[in-house]
Amino acid sequence: MPSDADRRLLAPLWDFCLAHIGVDTLGHPLFFVVAVITTVLVAGAAFSFVDVFITKKVPLKATALYLAITLPGYLLVFVALNYLPIAFRFDVPREAPTLLSFAGNLVVCMLVGDVLSYWWHRLEHGSPFVFRHVHYVHHNVSSPLSVWSGFYVHPVESFCVFVTFYIYPFVMQVHPLVFVTYAALNTFITMVTHCGYDMRLYPNWLFASAPMHEHHHGRRKPSNFSVLLNFSDRIFGTYTPYQEPVRAE
C-alpha cells in the first residue's frame, strides 16, 4: 500500500492545476495537446538556435520554412481546443496519483506508444502502396536531419502516428498528470530523434536517438524503426548500432 508521504508528493502540483487551470480544461479530451505544443515550441526554439547560430547546420531560411509548415497545424489544434464545442469531457480526479501509480502508468504509456508506432512505421516501409503514397514525404527530407524534420510528413502519417502514440492513454483515461507528462516526454524524444546531433549525455541505450534514426534514413533496407524507445527494435530484431556519430554537441 502506498504511504501517506507517497500520496502527498504530487498533491501540491495537482492542487495547483485544479485551482489555476480548472476542471473543465483538465477534462477536455485534447488537453494533453497543450503539453505537445509547449514542448514543440521550447525544444524547437532551443535546437533551432543551435542549428542556425552555433553549428550553422541549417540556414535561417530553411528553419523559417519548417516553422511555416509545422506551426499552423498546432495553432489550429489550439484554437479547436479553446473554442470548438465538444461532446464529452473526461472525469477529472480530485486527488493526485501516487508516485508509484504515476511512474507505472507513464512507463506503460511509453511502452504501448513505442510498440504501436513501431508497427505503423514497419507498415509504412513494408507496404509499397503506403510508402509511395504516404511515407515518401518524410523520406524526402535530406540528411543530416534537423529538429523539424520529424514534422515533415504526409497528413495521413501525421494522424496515424498521433493515434498510435496517444490511443492508449486516451482510451484508458489515465490521470491528466500522467497524460501531459507522457505527451511532453514523447514529443521531446521524437524531436531529439530527428535533431541530427549525437548528444553524449542522452540515454540512447533506452530512447531512440538521432544517430539511430539517421541510420534508418540512410539505408536502402532500413532498420531502427522506433522513434520513441529502443524496446521494439530490439525485441523484433530491427535494431542496428550506428558506426559513427552524426554530430557532437
GROMACS .gro file of C-alpha atoms in nm:
model
  249
    1MET     CA    1   0.000   0.000   0.000
    2PRO     CA    2   0.134   0.349  -0.080
    3SER     CA    3   0.230   0.556   0.218
    4ASP     CA    4   0.075   0.893   0.304
    5ALA     CA    5   0.405   1.055   0.203
    6ASP     CA    6   0.384   0.888  -0.139
    7ARG     CA    7   0.031   1.021  -0.186
    8ARG     CA    8   0.136   1.373  -0.089
    9LEU     CA    9   0.435   1.405  -0.326
   10LEU     CA   10   0.231   1.510  -0.630
   11ALA     CA   11  -0.059   1.662  -0.437
   12PRO     CA   12   0.070   2.026  -0.440
   13LEU     CA   13   0.120   2.015  -0.817
   14TRP     CA   14  -0.223   1.865  -0.879
   15ASP     CA   15  -0.393   2.106  -0.639
   16PHE     CA   16  -0.229   2.393  -0.828
   17CYS     CA   17  -0.360   2.255  -1.160
   18LEU     CA   18  -0.712   2.221  -1.022
   19ALA     CA   19  -0.709   2.573  -0.881
   20HIS     CA   20  -0.547   2.759  -1.173
   21ILE     CA   21  -0.634   2.552  -1.482
   22GLY     CA   22  -0.974   2.427  -1.376
   23VAL     CA   23  -1.170   2.106  -1.404
   24ASP     CA   24  -1.333   2.198  -1.737
   25THR     CA   25  -0.998   2.249  -1.910
   26LEU     CA   26  -0.830   1.950  -1.746
   27GLY     CA   27  -1.122   1.731  -1.852
   28HIS     CA   28  -1.102   1.837  -2.217
   29PRO     CA   29  -1.012   1.525  -2.422
   30LEU     CA   30  -0.742   1.721  -2.608
   31PHE     CA   31  -0.593   1.898  -2.307
   32PHE     CA   32  -0.272   1.696  -2.343
   33VAL     CA   33  -0.208   1.873  -2.674
   34VAL     CA   34  -0.108   2.180  -2.471
   35ALA     CA   35   0.192   1.980  -2.347
   36VAL     CA   36   0.274   1.879  -2.704
   37ILE     CA   37   0.260   2.238  -2.832
   38THR     CA   38   0.464   2.374  -2.541
   39THR     CA   39   0.734   2.112  -2.591
   40VAL     CA   40   0.747   2.176  -2.965
   41LEU     CA   41   0.793   2.550  -2.911
   42VAL     CA   42   1.051   2.527  -2.631
   43ALA     CA   43   1.261   2.240  -2.769
   44GLY     CA   44   1.222   2.367  -3.125
   45ALA     CA   45   1.348   2.713  -3.030
   46ALA     CA   46   1.648   2.570  -2.842
   47PHE     CA   47   1.757   2.332  -3.118
   48SER     CA   48   1.692   2.590  -3.391
   49PHE     CA   49   1.917   2.840  -3.213
   50VAL     CA   50   2.195   2.580  -3.209
   51ASP     CA   51   2.132   2.485  -3.574
   52VAL     CA   52   2.131   2.840  -3.708
   53PHE     CA   53   2.371   3.035  -3.488
   54ILE     CA   54   2.615   2.786  -3.332
   55THR     CA   55   2.671   2.485  -3.559
   56LYS     CA   56   2.528   2.668  -3.864
   57LYS     CA   57   2.397   2.333  -3.984
   58VAL     CA   58   2.062   2.468  -4.101
   59PRO     CA   59   2.016   2.806  -4.276
   60LEU     CA   60   1.776   3.053  -4.120
   61LYS     CA   61   1.552   3.041  -4.428
   62ALA     CA   62   1.519   2.662  -4.403
   63THR     CA   63   1.429   2.687  -4.035
   64ALA     CA   64   1.168   2.950  -4.115
   65LEU     CA   65   1.022   2.720  -4.381
   66TYR     CA   66   0.996   2.431  -4.133
   67LEU     CA   67   0.823   2.663  -3.887
   68ALA     CA   68   0.580   2.778  -4.155
   69ILE     CA   69   0.491   2.416  -4.227
   70THR     CA   70   0.471   2.298  -3.867
   71LEU     CA   71   0.319   2.571  -3.653
   72PRO     CA   72  -0.011   2.642  -3.837
   73GLY     CA   73  -0.132   2.289  -3.767
   74TYR     CA   74  -0.066   2.327  -3.396
   75LEU     CA   75  -0.231   2.668  -3.399
   76LEU     CA   76  -0.547   2.513  -3.545
   77VAL     CA   77  -0.547   2.246  -3.275
   78PHE     CA   78  -0.503   2.513  -3.008
   79VAL     CA   79  -0.798   2.710  -3.148
   80ALA     CA   80  -1.008   2.394  -3.156
   81LEU     CA   81  -0.911   2.317  -2.800
   82ASN     CA   82  -1.032   2.655  -2.679
   83TYR     CA   83  -1.330   2.740  -2.896
   84LEU     CA   84  -1.493   2.435  -3.059
   85PRO     CA   85  -1.772   2.261  -2.864
   86ILE     CA   86  -1.708   1.903  -2.759
   87ALA     CA   87  -1.948   1.617  -2.694
   88PHE     CA   88  -1.790   1.493  -2.373
   89ARG     CA   89  -1.527   1.560  -2.111
   90PHE     CA   90  -1.320   1.319  -1.907
   91ASP     CA   91  -1.389   1.278  -1.539
   92VAL     CA   92  -1.119   1.469  -1.352
   93PRO     CA   93  -0.995   1.303  -1.031
   94ARG     CA   94  -0.985   1.518  -0.721
   95GLU     CA   95  -0.669   1.353  -0.590
   96ALA     CA   96  -0.319   1.337  -0.732
   97PRO     CA   97  -0.183   0.995  -0.832
   98THR     CA   98   0.063   0.826  -0.602
   99LEU     CA   99   0.423   0.838  -0.719
  100LEU     CA  100   0.415   0.463  -0.788
  101SER     CA  101   0.094   0.492  -0.990
  102PHE     CA  102   0.231   0.792  -1.181
  103ALA     CA  103   0.556   0.616  -1.272
  104GLY     CA  104   0.390   0.285  -1.357
  105ASN     CA  105   0.130   0.439  -1.585
  106LEU     CA  106   0.393   0.656  -1.753
  107VAL     CA  107   0.606   0.350  -1.831
  108VAL     CA  108   0.305   0.163  -1.973
  109CYS     CA  109   0.215   0.460  -2.193
  110MET     CA  110   0.572   0.475  -2.324
  111LEU     CA  111   0.585   0.102  -2.399
  112VAL     CA  112   0.248   0.088  -2.572
  113GLY     CA  113   0.322   0.404  -2.771
  114ASP     CA  114   0.656   0.260  -2.879
  115VAL     CA  115   0.511  -0.073  -2.994
  116LEU     CA  116   0.216   0.076  -3.183
  117SER     CA  117   0.419   0.348  -3.356
  118TYR     CA  118   0.690   0.093  -3.439
  119TRP     CA  119   0.446  -0.134  -3.623
  120TRP     CA  120   0.289   0.157  -3.804
  121HIS     CA  121   0.639   0.256  -3.920
  122ARG     CA  122   0.709  -0.104  -4.025
  123LEU     CA  123   0.386  -0.100  -4.228
  124GLU     CA  124   0.491   0.222  -4.398
  125HIS     CA  125   0.807   0.053  -4.521
  126GLY     CA  126   0.659  -0.294  -4.570
  127SER     CA  127   0.372  -0.181  -4.792
  128PRO     CA  128   0.485  -0.033  -5.126
  129PHE     CA  129   0.147   0.140  -5.158
  130VAL     CA  130   0.170   0.310  -4.818
  131PHE     CA  131   0.531   0.411  -4.875
  132ARG     CA  132   0.467   0.555  -5.223
  133HIS     CA  133   0.156   0.746  -5.123
  134VAL     CA  134   0.225   0.842  -4.760
  135HIS     CA  135   0.568   0.781  -4.607
  136TYR     CA  136   0.768   0.902  -4.907
  137VAL     CA  137   0.707   1.260  -4.793
  138HIS     CA  138   0.907   1.210  -4.474
  139HIS     CA  139   1.190   1.032  -4.654
  140ASN     CA  140   1.227   1.323  -4.893
  141VAL     CA  141   1.392   1.504  -4.602
  142SER     CA  142   1.765   1.507  -4.667
  143SER     CA  143   2.033   1.410  -4.415
  144PRO     CA  144   2.154   1.548  -4.179
  145LEU     CA  145   1.816   1.587  -4.017
  146SER     CA  146   1.703   1.881  -3.808
  147VAL     CA  147   1.468   1.904  -3.514
  148TRP     CA  148   1.184   1.998  -3.751
  149SER     CA  149   1.237   1.703  -3.987
  150GLY     CA  150   1.005   1.482  -3.785
  151PHE     CA  151   0.713   1.712  -3.862
  152TYR     CA  152   0.768   1.697  -4.238
  153VAL     CA  153   0.516   1.419  -4.303
  154HIS     CA  154   0.205   1.343  -4.506
  155PRO     CA  155  -0.119   1.441  -4.323
  156VAL     CA  156  -0.225   1.075  -4.316
  157GLU     CA  157   0.101   0.980  -4.147
  158SER     CA  158   0.069   1.266  -3.901
  159PHE     CA  159  -0.277   1.146  -3.799
  160CYS     CA  160  -0.179   0.778  -3.776
  161VAL     CA  161   0.134   0.844  -3.571
  162PHE     CA  162  -0.067   1.069  -3.340
  163VAL     CA  163  -0.319   0.788  -3.288
  164THR     CA  164  -0.052   0.525  -3.218
  165PHE     CA  165   0.112   0.750  -2.960
  166TYR     CA  166  -0.199   0.857  -2.773
  167ILE     CA  167  -0.474   0.598  -2.822
  168TYR     CA  168  -0.379   0.408  -2.506
  169PRO     CA  169  -0.381   0.695  -2.252
  170PHE     CA  170  -0.688   0.839  -2.425
  171VAL     CA  171  -0.894   0.519  -2.409
  172MET     CA  172  -0.771   0.423  -2.063
  173GLN     CA  173  -0.824   0.779  -1.936
  174VAL     CA  174  -0.501   0.787  -1.739
  175HIS     CA  175  -0.460   1.063  -1.482
  176PRO     CA  176  -0.413   1.403  -1.652
  177LEU     CA  177  -0.074   1.447  -1.483
  178VAL     CA  178   0.041   1.121  -1.639
  179PHE     CA  179  -0.108   1.212  -1.976
  180VAL     CA  180   0.055   1.555  -2.008
  181THR     CA  181   0.391   1.424  -1.882
  182TYR     CA  182   0.382   1.143  -2.136
  183ALA     CA  183   0.281   1.384  -2.414
  184ALA     CA  184   0.569   1.621  -2.333
  185LEU     CA  185   0.825   1.341  -2.297
  186ASN     CA  186   0.704   1.167  -2.612
  187THR     CA  187   0.724   1.490  -2.813
  188PHE     CA  188   1.071   1.576  -2.683
  189ILE     CA  189   1.211   1.230  -2.761
  190THR     CA  190   1.075   1.226  -3.115
  191MET     CA  191   1.223   1.572  -3.173
  192VAL     CA  192   1.561   1.458  -3.039
  193THR     CA  193   1.538   1.153  -3.267
  194HIS     CA  194   1.530   1.388  -3.566
  195CYS     CA  195   1.758   1.663  -3.433
  196GLY     CA  196   2.073   1.546  -3.613
  197TYR     CA  197   2.303   1.558  -3.309
  198ASP     CA  198   2.478   1.283  -3.116
  199MET     CA  199   2.426   1.412  -2.762
  200ARG     CA  200   2.675   1.231  -2.541
  201LEU     CA  201   2.474   1.252  -2.219
  202TYR     CA  202   2.150   1.142  -2.384
  203PRO     CA  203   2.040   0.790  -2.273
  204ASN     CA  204   2.037   0.636  -2.620
  205TRP     CA  205   2.058   0.291  -2.462
  206LEU     CA  206   1.692   0.345  -2.370
  207PHE     CA  207   1.546   0.605  -2.604
  208ALA     CA  208   1.558   0.631  -2.981
  209SER     CA  209   1.828   0.878  -3.084
  210ALA     CA  210   1.941   1.089  -3.377
  211PRO     CA  211   2.229   0.858  -3.481
  212MET     CA  212   1.990   0.562  -3.482
  213HIS     CA  213   1.738   0.746  -3.694
  214GLU     CA  214   1.999   0.889  -3.931
  215HIS     CA  215   2.097   0.527  -3.988
  216HIS     CA  216   1.732   0.450  -4.068
  217HIS     CA  217   1.710   0.733  -4.322
  218GLY     CA  218   2.044   0.648  -4.482
  219ARG     CA  219   1.989   0.279  -4.563
  220ARG     CA  220   1.820   0.128  -4.866
  221LYS     CA  221   1.690  -0.151  -4.641
  222PRO     CA  222   1.608   0.044  -4.325
  223SER     CA  223   1.629  -0.068  -3.966
  224ASN     CA  224   1.581   0.127  -3.640
  225PHE     CA  225   1.210   0.194  -3.690
  226SER     CA  226   1.145   0.310  -3.334
  227VAL     CA  227   1.123   0.684  -3.271
  228LEU     CA  228   1.045   0.664  -2.900
  229LEU     CA  229   1.226   0.378  -2.724
  230ASN     CA  230   1.475   0.115  -2.841
  231PHE     CA  231   1.244  -0.152  -2.698
  232SER     CA  232   1.056  -0.258  -3.012
  233ASP     CA  233   1.360  -0.254  -3.240
  234ARG     CA  234   1.544  -0.481  -3.000
  235ILE     CA  235   1.269  -0.738  -2.940
  236PHE     CA  236   1.160  -0.752  -3.305
  237GLY     CA  237   1.514  -0.778  -3.443
  238THR     CA  238   1.548  -0.449  -3.632
  239TYR     CA  239   1.796  -0.271  -3.406
  240THR     CA  240   2.123  -0.171  -3.574
  241PRO     CA  241   2.402   0.006  -3.381
  242TYR     CA  242   2.542   0.311  -3.554
  243GLN     CA  243   2.907   0.321  -3.652
  244GLU     CA  244   2.983   0.692  -3.645
  245PRO     CA  245   2.823   0.978  -3.454
  246VAL     CA  246   2.621   1.228  -3.652
  247ARG     CA  247   2.748   1.543  -3.484
  248ALA     CA  248   2.866   1.603  -3.130
  249GLU     CA  249   2.741   1.880  -2.903
   0.00000   0.00000   0.00000
